Tab-separated table of C-alpha atoms in Angstrom:
chain	number	residue	atom	x	y	z
W	1	MET	CA	95.661	149.127	72.187
W	2	SER	CA	93.899	145.883	71.384
W	3	GLU	CA	91.596	144.059	73.806
W	4	LEU	CA	94.019	141.111	73.781
W	5	ARG	CA	96.887	143.362	74.871
W	6	LEU	CA	94.740	144.910	77.608
W	7	LEU	CA	93.852	141.438	78.879
W	8	LYS	CA	97.512	140.407	78.955
W	9	GLU	CA	98.511	143.556	80.860
W	10	LYS	CA	95.736	143.036	83.431
W	11	ARG	CA	96.806	139.445	83.863
W	12	GLN	CA	100.454	140.468	84.292
W	13	HIS	CA	99.485	143.103	86.876
W	14	HIS	CA	97.393	140.490	88.685
W	15	SER	CA	100.386	138.115	88.854
W	16	ASP	CA	102.842	140.823	89.886
W	17	SER	CA	100.777	141.622	92.979
W	18	LEU	CA	101.161	138.042	94.259
W	19	LEU	CA	104.109	136.321	95.881
W	20	MET	CA	105.187	133.738	93.327
W	21	ALA	CA	107.083	131.654	95.912
W	22	LYS	CA	103.756	130.745	97.522
W	23	MET	CA	102.739	129.024	94.302
W	24	GLN	CA	105.771	126.728	94.250
W	25	PRO	CA	106.267	123.659	96.464
W	26	PRO	CA	108.781	124.619	99.181
W	27	ALA	CA	112.217	123.001	99.305
W	28	THR	CA	111.710	120.636	102.241
W	29	GLY	CA	114.296	117.964	101.553
W	30	LYS	CA	113.342	114.352	100.960
W	31	LEU	CA	112.289	112.368	104.017
W	32	TYR	CA	111.972	108.782	102.787
W	33	SER	CA	110.324	107.075	99.821
W	34	ARG	CA	106.770	106.224	100.866
W	35	PRO	CA	104.892	104.474	98.043
W	36	ARG	CA	102.022	103.469	100.353
W	37	LEU	CA	101.166	107.145	100.885
W	38	PHE	CA	101.718	108.033	97.229
W	39	ALA	CA	99.038	105.436	96.463
W	40	ARG	CA	96.678	107.181	98.888
W	41	LEU	CA	97.319	110.535	97.206
W	42	ASP	CA	96.665	108.996	93.789
W	43	VAL	CA	93.075	108.196	94.782
W	44	ALA	CA	90.784	110.234	92.518
W	45	SER	CA	88.617	111.938	95.134
W	46	THR	CA	87.153	115.413	94.872
W	47	LEU	CA	88.895	116.241	98.157
W	48	THR	CA	91.942	114.623	99.686
W	49	LEU	CA	92.430	115.879	103.222
W	50	VAL	CA	95.822	115.545	104.934
W	51	THR	CA	95.604	116.496	108.604
W	52	ALA	CA	98.235	116.082	111.316
W	53	PRO	CA	100.090	118.154	113.903
W	54	ALA	CA	103.270	120.046	113.083
W	55	GLY	CA	106.293	117.969	112.157
W	56	CYS	CA	104.399	114.944	110.834
W	57	GLY	CA	105.690	115.375	107.281
W	58	LYS	CA	102.560	116.652	105.521
W	59	THR	CA	104.312	119.224	103.322
W	60	THR	CA	107.303	116.964	102.655
W	61	LEU	CA	105.018	114.166	101.479
W	62	LEU	CA	103.049	116.478	99.186
W	63	CYS	CA	106.235	117.998	97.755
W	64	ASP	CA	107.612	114.538	96.978
W	65	TRP	CA	104.317	113.488	95.391
W	66	THR	CA	104.050	116.720	93.375
W	67	ALA	CA	107.503	116.099	91.921
W	68	THR	CA	106.056	112.997	90.253
W	69	HIS	CA	103.114	115.001	88.809
W	70	PRO	CA	104.708	118.336	87.831
W	71	LYS	CA	102.433	119.130	84.864
W	72	SER	CA	99.127	118.232	86.463
W	73	THR	CA	99.536	119.874	89.867
W	74	SER	CA	99.192	123.463	91.105
W	75	TRP	CA	100.298	124.613	94.547
W	76	VAL	CA	99.441	127.391	97.014
W	77	THR	CA	101.104	127.756	100.423
W	78	LEU	CA	98.642	129.710	102.534
W	79	ASP	CA	99.404	132.204	105.283
W	80	GLU	CA	97.376	134.490	107.566
W	81	THR	CA	97.005	137.175	104.872
W	82	ASP	CA	94.976	134.759	102.766
W	83	ASN	CA	92.037	135.128	105.142
W	84	ASN	CA	91.032	137.878	102.727
W	85	LEU	CA	88.667	136.116	100.316
W	86	ARG	CA	89.705	138.133	97.278
W	87	GLN	CA	93.391	137.452	97.883
W	88	PHE	CA	92.706	133.765	98.547
W	89	LEU	CA	90.911	133.451	95.224
W	90	ALA	CA	93.572	135.501	93.452
W	91	TYR	CA	96.220	132.987	94.473
W	92	MET	CA	93.979	130.124	93.436
W	93	THR	CA	93.333	131.522	89.962
W	94	ALA	CA	97.006	132.417	89.503
W	95	ALA	CA	98.143	128.941	90.571
W	96	LEU	CA	95.723	127.414	88.063
W	97	ASP	CA	96.967	129.908	85.423
W	98	ILE	CA	93.505	131.279	84.839
W	99	GLY	CA	93.388	134.740	83.275
W	100	ILE	CA	90.391	136.683	84.566
W	101	GLU	CA	88.880	140.127	84.489
W	102	ALA	CA	86.548	139.297	87.363
W	103	HIS	CA	85.818	141.908	89.974
W	104	SER	CA	83.717	140.050	92.531
W	105	PRO	CA	84.563	136.877	94.504
W	106	GLU	CA	81.581	135.186	92.881
W	107	GLU	CA	82.990	135.859	89.404
W	108	MET	CA	86.385	134.591	90.523
W	109	LEU	CA	84.832	131.370	91.830
W	110	ILE	CA	83.058	130.799	88.545
W	111	ALA	CA	86.334	131.486	86.722
W	112	VAL	CA	88.056	128.755	88.749
W	113	LEU	CA	85.287	126.259	88.005
W	114	ASN	CA	85.169	127.143	84.303
W	115	GLY	CA	88.897	127.551	83.887
W	116	THR	CA	90.029	123.985	84.542
W	117	PRO	CA	91.717	122.189	81.631
W	118	ALA	CA	89.233	121.912	78.824
W	119	ASP	CA	90.896	118.757	77.481
W	120	GLY	CA	89.484	116.867	80.444
W	121	LYS	CA	92.886	115.804	81.802
W	122	PRO	CA	92.980	115.460	85.618
W	123	HIS	CA	94.428	118.405	87.510
W	124	THR	CA	95.129	118.771	91.231
W	125	LEU	CA	95.209	121.972	93.274
W	126	ILE	CA	97.086	121.702	96.585
W	127	LEU	CA	96.264	124.146	99.386
W	128	ASP	CA	98.936	123.737	102.060
W	129	ASN	CA	98.807	125.199	105.604
W	130	TYR	CA	95.012	125.480	105.436
W	131	HIS	CA	94.881	125.622	109.254
W	132	VAL	CA	95.770	129.344	109.055
W	133	ILE	CA	92.379	130.065	107.451
W	134	ALA	CA	89.839	131.331	109.977
W	135	ASN	CA	87.604	133.414	107.703
W	136	GLY	CA	84.169	131.835	107.252
W	137	GLU	CA	83.850	133.414	103.802
W	138	VAL	CA	86.928	131.526	102.614
W	139	HIS	CA	85.600	128.246	104.021
W	140	ARG	CA	82.262	128.816	102.286
W	141	ALA	CA	84.023	129.572	98.998
W	142	VAL	CA	86.008	126.319	99.227
W	143	ALA	CA	82.817	124.429	100.112
W	144	PHE	CA	81.174	125.921	96.984
W	145	LEU	CA	84.122	124.785	94.866
W	146	LEU	CA	83.906	121.274	96.295
W	147	GLU	CA	80.164	121.128	95.646
W	148	HIS	CA	80.495	122.187	91.995
W	149	CYS	CA	83.944	120.818	91.219
W	150	PRO	CA	84.297	119.515	87.633
W	151	PRO	CA	85.321	115.853	87.271
W	152	ASN	CA	88.853	116.671	86.111
W	153	LEU	CA	89.707	118.968	89.060
W	154	ARG	CA	90.386	117.834	92.590
W	155	LEU	CA	91.676	119.543	95.727
W	156	ILE	CA	94.260	118.393	98.232
W	157	ILE	CA	94.009	120.362	101.481
W	158	ALA	CA	96.717	119.963	104.121
W	159	GLY	CA	96.704	121.432	107.605
W	160	ARG	CA	97.080	120.804	111.311
W	161	ASN	CA	93.402	120.305	112.012
W	162	VAL	CA	90.191	119.230	110.312
W	163	PRO	CA	88.726	122.278	108.495
W	164	PRO	CA	85.066	123.341	108.808
W	165	LEU	CA	84.030	122.020	105.403
W	166	PRO	CA	81.069	119.737	104.453
W	167	LEU	CA	83.136	116.599	105.013
W	168	ALA	CA	80.222	114.355	106.026
W	169	ARG	CA	78.465	115.078	102.745
W	170	LEU	CA	81.623	114.379	100.739
W	171	ARG	CA	82.320	111.223	102.699
W	172	VAL	CA	78.879	109.719	102.140
W	173	ARG	CA	79.184	110.488	98.425
W	174	GLY	CA	82.546	108.725	98.259
W	175	LYS	CA	84.316	111.975	97.364
W	176	LEU	CA	86.527	112.307	100.485
W	177	ASN	CA	89.953	110.743	100.952
W	178	HIS	CA	91.331	111.508	104.443
W	179	ILE	CA	94.968	110.864	105.419
W	180	ARG	CA	95.548	111.302	109.164
W	181	SER	CA	98.588	111.462	111.443
W	182	THR	CA	98.470	107.722	112.173
W	183	GLU	CA	99.050	107.032	108.464
W	184	LEU	CA	101.718	109.726	108.155
W	185	ALA	CA	103.735	108.189	110.986
W	186	LEU	CA	106.693	106.247	109.643
W	187	SER	CA	106.381	102.507	110.161
W	188	GLN	CA	109.201	100.617	111.863
W	189	GLN	CA	110.452	99.566	108.439
W	190	GLU	CA	110.322	103.127	107.101
W	191	ALA	CA	112.056	104.510	110.199
W	192	ALA	CA	114.780	101.887	109.823
W	193	GLY	CA	115.141	102.822	106.161
W	194	PHE	CA	115.349	106.512	107.048
W	195	LEU	CA	118.202	105.835	109.485
W	196	SER	CA	119.921	103.376	107.147
W	197	GLU	CA	119.973	105.914	104.293
W	198	ARG	CA	121.799	108.291	106.620
W	199	ARG	CA	124.115	105.573	107.929
W	200	LEU	CA	122.821	105.945	111.458
W	201	SER	CA	122.630	103.196	114.048
W	202	GLY	CA	121.764	103.018	117.724
W	203	ASN	CA	119.227	105.281	119.427
W	204	ALA	CA	116.723	102.438	119.252
W	205	ALA	CA	114.910	103.610	122.390
W	206	MET	CA	114.758	107.192	121.119
W	207	VAL	CA	113.456	106.060	117.710
W	208	ALA	CA	110.762	103.980	119.405
W	209	ALA	CA	109.781	106.937	121.603
W	210	MET	CA	109.147	109.041	118.475
W	211	GLU	CA	106.476	106.571	117.285
W	212	GLY	CA	107.121	107.433	113.644
W	213	TRP	CA	107.031	111.225	114.101
W	214	ALA	CA	108.912	112.598	111.097
W	215	ALA	CA	110.364	115.662	112.835
W	216	GLY	CA	111.632	113.491	115.684
W	217	LEU	CA	113.558	111.259	113.286
W	218	GLN	CA	115.020	114.362	111.664
W	219	PHE	CA	116.152	115.533	115.103
W	220	ILE	CA	117.833	112.174	115.722
W	221	ALA	CA	119.742	112.522	112.457
W	222	LEU	CA	120.652	116.124	113.267
W	223	ALA	CA	121.944	115.228	116.732
W	224	ALA	CA	124.033	112.389	115.288
W	225	ALA	CA	125.628	114.851	112.865
W	226	GLU	CA	126.477	117.241	115.694
W	227	SER	CA	127.882	114.797	118.234
W	228	SER	CA	129.178	111.234	118.419
W	229	ALA	CA	128.612	110.918	122.180
W	230	PRO	CA	125.345	109.029	122.929
W	231	ASP	CA	124.585	111.024	126.093
W	232	GLU	CA	125.100	114.326	124.311
W	233	GLN	CA	123.008	113.147	121.360
W	234	ALA	CA	120.164	112.236	123.722
W	235	LEU	CA	120.335	115.667	125.346
W	236	LEU	CA	120.339	117.423	121.971
W	237	ILE	CA	117.351	115.408	120.768
W	238	ARG	CA	115.360	116.191	123.900
W	239	ASN	CA	116.200	119.880	123.581
W	240	TYR	CA	115.174	119.946	119.908
W	241	VAL	CA	111.902	118.128	120.599
W	242	ARG	CA	111.022	120.276	123.604
W	243	GLU	CA	111.744	123.465	121.648
W	244	PHE	CA	109.640	122.300	118.690
W	245	VAL	CA	106.722	121.267	120.881
W	246	ALA	CA	106.838	124.598	122.738
W	247	GLN	CA	107.115	126.763	119.615
W	248	GLU	CA	105.187	124.876	116.936
W	249	ILE	CA	102.744	122.452	118.549
W	250	LEU	CA	101.455	123.965	121.794
W	251	PRO	CA	100.604	127.403	120.321
W	252	ALA	CA	98.270	125.707	117.828
W	253	TYR	CA	95.903	124.823	120.697
W	254	PRO	CA	93.622	127.233	122.552
W	255	PRO	CA	94.936	128.267	126.009
W	256	ASN	CA	92.639	125.900	127.939
W	257	VAL	CA	93.887	122.894	125.946
W	258	GLN	CA	97.526	124.002	126.303
W	259	GLU	CA	97.098	124.088	130.075
W	260	PHE	CA	95.368	120.685	130.058
W	261	LEU	CA	98.183	119.093	128.045
W	262	LEU	CA	100.910	120.502	130.278
W	263	HIS	CA	99.217	119.643	133.561
W	264	THR	CA	98.149	116.114	132.623
W	265	SER	CA	101.587	115.276	131.204
W	266	ILE	CA	102.641	114.133	134.688
W	267	LEU	CA	100.224	111.192	134.368
W	268	ASP	CA	101.510	108.068	132.637
W	269	THR	CA	97.977	106.911	131.790
W	270	LEU	CA	95.057	109.251	131.297
W	271	THR	CA	91.411	108.806	132.135
W	272	PRO	CA	88.800	111.571	132.208
W	273	GLU	CA	88.340	111.023	135.950
W	274	ARG	CA	92.056	111.288	136.745
W	275	CYS	CA	92.477	114.340	134.538
W	276	ASN	CA	89.482	116.111	136.078
W	277	THR	CA	90.640	115.366	139.610
W	278	LEU	CA	94.175	116.516	138.901
W	279	THR	CA	93.261	119.689	136.992
W	280	LYS	CA	90.119	120.494	139.027
W	281	ARG	CA	88.160	120.826	135.784
W	282	GLN	CA	85.292	118.937	134.188
W	283	ASP	CA	86.319	118.871	130.515
W	284	GLY	CA	88.724	115.922	130.596
W	285	TYR	CA	86.618	113.603	128.436
W	286	ALA	CA	85.826	116.273	125.843
W	287	ILE	CA	89.466	117.314	125.445
W	288	LEU	CA	90.833	113.760	125.341
W	289	GLU	CA	88.309	112.740	122.711
W	290	SER	CA	88.993	115.851	120.628
W	291	LEU	CA	92.715	115.063	120.744
W	292	ILE	CA	92.004	111.506	119.629
W	293	THR	CA	89.790	112.751	116.788
W	294	GLU	CA	92.504	115.108	115.555
W	295	GLY	CA	95.183	112.404	116.032
W	296	ASN	CA	97.370	114.680	118.123
W	297	PHE	CA	100.103	112.518	119.681
W	298	ILE	CA	97.707	110.537	121.842
W	299	ARG	CA	96.755	106.854	121.775
W	300	ARG	CA	93.691	105.063	123.107
W	301	LEU	CA	94.619	102.209	125.452
W	302	GLY	CA	91.067	101.086	126.144
W	303	GLU	CA	87.656	102.485	126.943
W	304	ASP	CA	88.196	105.944	128.484
W	305	CYS	CA	91.915	105.268	128.873
W	306	TYR	CA	94.653	107.059	126.917
W	307	ARG	CA	98.357	107.901	126.855
W	308	TYR	CA	100.478	110.560	125.195
W	309	ALA	CA	103.235	109.615	122.751
W	310	PRO	CA	106.449	109.228	124.824
W	311	PHE	CA	108.335	112.070	123.119
W	312	PHE	CA	105.324	114.376	123.476
W	313	GLN	CA	104.786	113.591	127.139
W	314	THR	CA	108.471	114.119	127.938
W	315	ALA	CA	108.555	117.429	126.064
W	316	LEU	CA	105.414	118.648	127.844
W	317	ARG	CA	106.828	117.704	131.241
W	318	GLU	CA	110.137	119.396	130.555
W	319	HIS	CA	108.422	122.544	129.295
W	320	LEU	CA	106.216	122.648	132.395
W	321	ALA	CA	109.212	122.095	134.674
W	322	LEU	CA	111.190	124.873	132.990
W	323	THR	CA	108.400	127.426	132.779
W	324	SER	CA	106.336	126.638	135.900
W	325	PRO	CA	108.352	124.492	138.350
W	326	SER	CA	106.120	125.431	141.276
W	327	VAL	CA	103.017	124.381	139.338
W	328	MET	CA	104.622	121.055	138.461
W	329	ALA	CA	105.602	120.425	142.081
W	330	GLU	CA	102.031	121.204	143.180
W	331	LEU	CA	100.581	118.863	140.540
W	332	LEU	CA	102.937	116.053	141.584
W	333	GLU	CA	101.902	116.494	145.195
W	334	ARG	CA	98.245	116.536	144.167
W	335	ALA	CA	98.682	113.342	142.141
W	336	GLU	CA	100.351	111.616	145.076
W	337	ALA	CA	97.571	112.751	147.390
W	338	ILE	CA	94.978	111.346	144.990
W	339	HIS	CA	96.735	107.960	145.000
W	340	SER	CA	97.016	107.999	148.783
W	341	GLU	CA	93.331	108.810	149.250
W	342	ARG	CA	92.446	105.775	147.167
W	343	GLY	CA	94.561	103.553	149.367
W	344	GLN	CA	97.082	102.647	146.696
W	345	SER	CA	100.231	101.013	148.056
W	346	ALA	CA	103.058	102.562	146.093
W	347	ASN	CA	105.486	99.676	145.758
W	348	MET	CA	103.202	97.287	143.889
W	349	PRO	CA	102.958	96.676	140.112
W	350	GLY	CA	100.593	98.366	137.661
W	351	ASP	CA	99.202	101.784	138.529
W	352	LEU	CA	100.832	101.445	141.954
W	353	ALA	CA	104.370	101.240	140.576
W	354	LEU	CA	106.900	104.006	140.105
W	355	SER	CA	105.993	106.399	137.322
W	356	GLN	CA	108.127	106.524	134.193
W	357	ARG	CA	109.739	109.736	135.438
W	358	GLU	CA	110.487	108.266	138.865
W	359	HIS	CA	111.989	105.210	137.201
W	360	GLU	CA	114.329	107.501	135.217
W	361	VAL	CA	115.388	109.292	138.388
W	362	LEU	CA	115.929	106.017	140.232
W	363	THR	CA	118.101	104.688	137.406
W	364	MET	CA	120.272	107.803	137.572
W	365	LEU	CA	120.489	107.499	141.349
W	366	ALA	CA	121.819	103.989	140.794
W	367	ASP	CA	124.449	105.466	138.474
W	368	GLY	CA	125.592	107.779	141.265
W	369	LEU	CA	124.335	111.084	139.826
W	370	SER	CA	123.617	113.960	142.190
W	371	SER	CA	120.329	115.868	142.156
W	372	PRO	CA	121.820	118.795	140.145
W	373	GLU	CA	123.316	116.334	137.632
W	374	ILE	CA	119.971	114.564	137.247
W	375	ALA	CA	118.241	117.912	136.805
W	376	ARG	CA	120.657	118.910	134.017
W	377	ARG	CA	120.299	115.591	132.233
W	378	MET	CA	116.500	115.556	132.456
W	379	ILE	CA	116.228	119.303	131.824
W	380	ILE	CA	114.100	119.893	134.915
W	381	ALA	CA	114.462	121.938	138.102
W	382	VAL	CA	116.489	120.555	141.028
W	383	SER	CA	113.422	121.020	143.226
W	384	THR	CA	111.474	118.767	140.861
W	385	VAL	CA	114.175	116.093	141.098
W	386	LYS	CA	114.001	116.262	144.885
W	387	THR	CA	110.226	115.871	144.720
W	388	HIS	CA	110.638	112.750	142.565
W	389	ILE	CA	113.221	111.368	145.000
W	390	LYS	CA	110.891	111.983	147.954
W	391	HIS	CA	108.123	110.075	146.156
W	392	ILE	CA	110.534	107.228	145.351
W	393	TYR	CA	111.538	106.944	149.029
W	394	ARG	CA	107.920	106.908	150.138
W	395	LYS	CA	106.858	104.342	147.555
W	396	LEU	CA	109.793	102.042	148.287
W	397	GLU	CA	109.519	102.671	152.051
W	398	VAL	CA	113.168	103.668	152.410
W	399	ASP	CA	115.099	106.606	153.876
W	400	ASN	CA	118.130	107.138	151.608
W	401	ARG	CA	119.611	106.531	148.172
W	402	TYR	CA	121.455	103.336	148.986
W	403	GLN	CA	118.334	101.788	150.515
W	404	ALA	CA	116.284	102.911	147.483
W	405	VAL	CA	118.656	101.277	145.008
W	406	LYS	CA	118.910	98.107	147.101
W	407	ARG	CA	115.129	97.915	147.451
W	408	ALA	CA	114.746	98.435	143.690
W	409	GLN	CA	117.099	95.499	143.138
W	410	GLU	CA	115.033	93.294	145.441
W	411	LEU	CA	111.850	94.253	143.581
W	412	ASN	CA	113.612	93.794	140.225
W	413	ILE	CA	112.675	97.367	139.264
W	414	ILE	CA	116.066	98.240	137.800
W	415	GLN	CA	118.940	96.127	136.568
W	416	MET	CA	122.076	96.561	138.694
W	417	GLN	CA	125.570	95.295	138.806
W	418	MET	CA	127.274	93.961	141.894
W	419	GLU	CA	125.994	95.223	145.232
W	420	GLU	CA	129.565	96.034	146.211
W	421	ARG	CA	129.685	98.577	143.373
W	422	MET	CA	126.616	100.279	144.809
W	423	ARG	CA	128.055	100.408	148.327
W	424	LYS	CA	131.205	101.971	146.962
W	425	MET	CA	129.197	104.434	144.880
W	426	PHE	CA	127.112	105.761	147.776
W	427	ARG	CA	129.527	105.720	150.702
């Protein structure tokens, strides 16, 4: 048997031991044509980093871009098993179609560096789902590749968080191109185009609440396909978002951050001081700043002042209400006590006004809904609705529903129809 035949058989055996589907871009379905992001991916940097939470369209974008560069792009979808350095490098060499007889990781690394196209044509290796990698050896191997990368090879790494790679060094050398969640978010024009392509209209408030989150827009389209009733669509969308946040987004955080997110979701605006007082912890500033750095559904309103994206805050609140209603009730009481201690009169504008959640409850009270009906529509416990109602009464200095709605009309808090309609509704 010739040496050439032996080499071919070894290479075939090497390929057969790998899952070929991981080396093909997944079938994600097209989101929307986004030339501005294609231009960012075309930048010839040694490393292009694409980081954003789940559902932001990272993989979809890269799949769409790869389709325009089929002959100059290789792909690996990573999973937890790739924390084994040898397996990680095996997938990398197979994706790049490099035949090797290497036995050690060091030899495999050299094979990757020496095995790039000899004709000098640019080639891109995409490593998707890099957030699953926790092995320091793998990170060091990738750092070595980035340090010694030939001019015609570049890496695109996509994941939910910023990986522990020598990014500062690459950045100062002009070799880092970083695309974050704020850039991945669909602009108003892109969101409108997404809906127009699917012949969808309405849901303007829901679209705005998504703030360009790709998965949220997909949920809007899915709900529209399942129901033509606006109220039912809204309920479906909220269910889809809450389920996704609970299953895909929250588990990506360590337990202490998960608890922080859930507990502080009852606050409409966040400051380190408020968060620490509410949660009885001292890490509010550190967590808020880390969330901002990662771009995780949070916006800075000013110095030491933040807010969660509306869809994210609502999903967190609903998840907390469903899983820990007693904890939510305690946190609401604690928040009210904090306001009272600071002498805040509850029926004044600004921070003293009704919270967003209380405003929702008040609007449904004006529509004549009972507490159980409000609970079903908002996907929260009846006890939580009653707690909101109690806070509304106290803030508006009233004793019943009719007085609350009438007082809200006087303060121009909600838009109402004729007062006679309200009397009839509540008698």
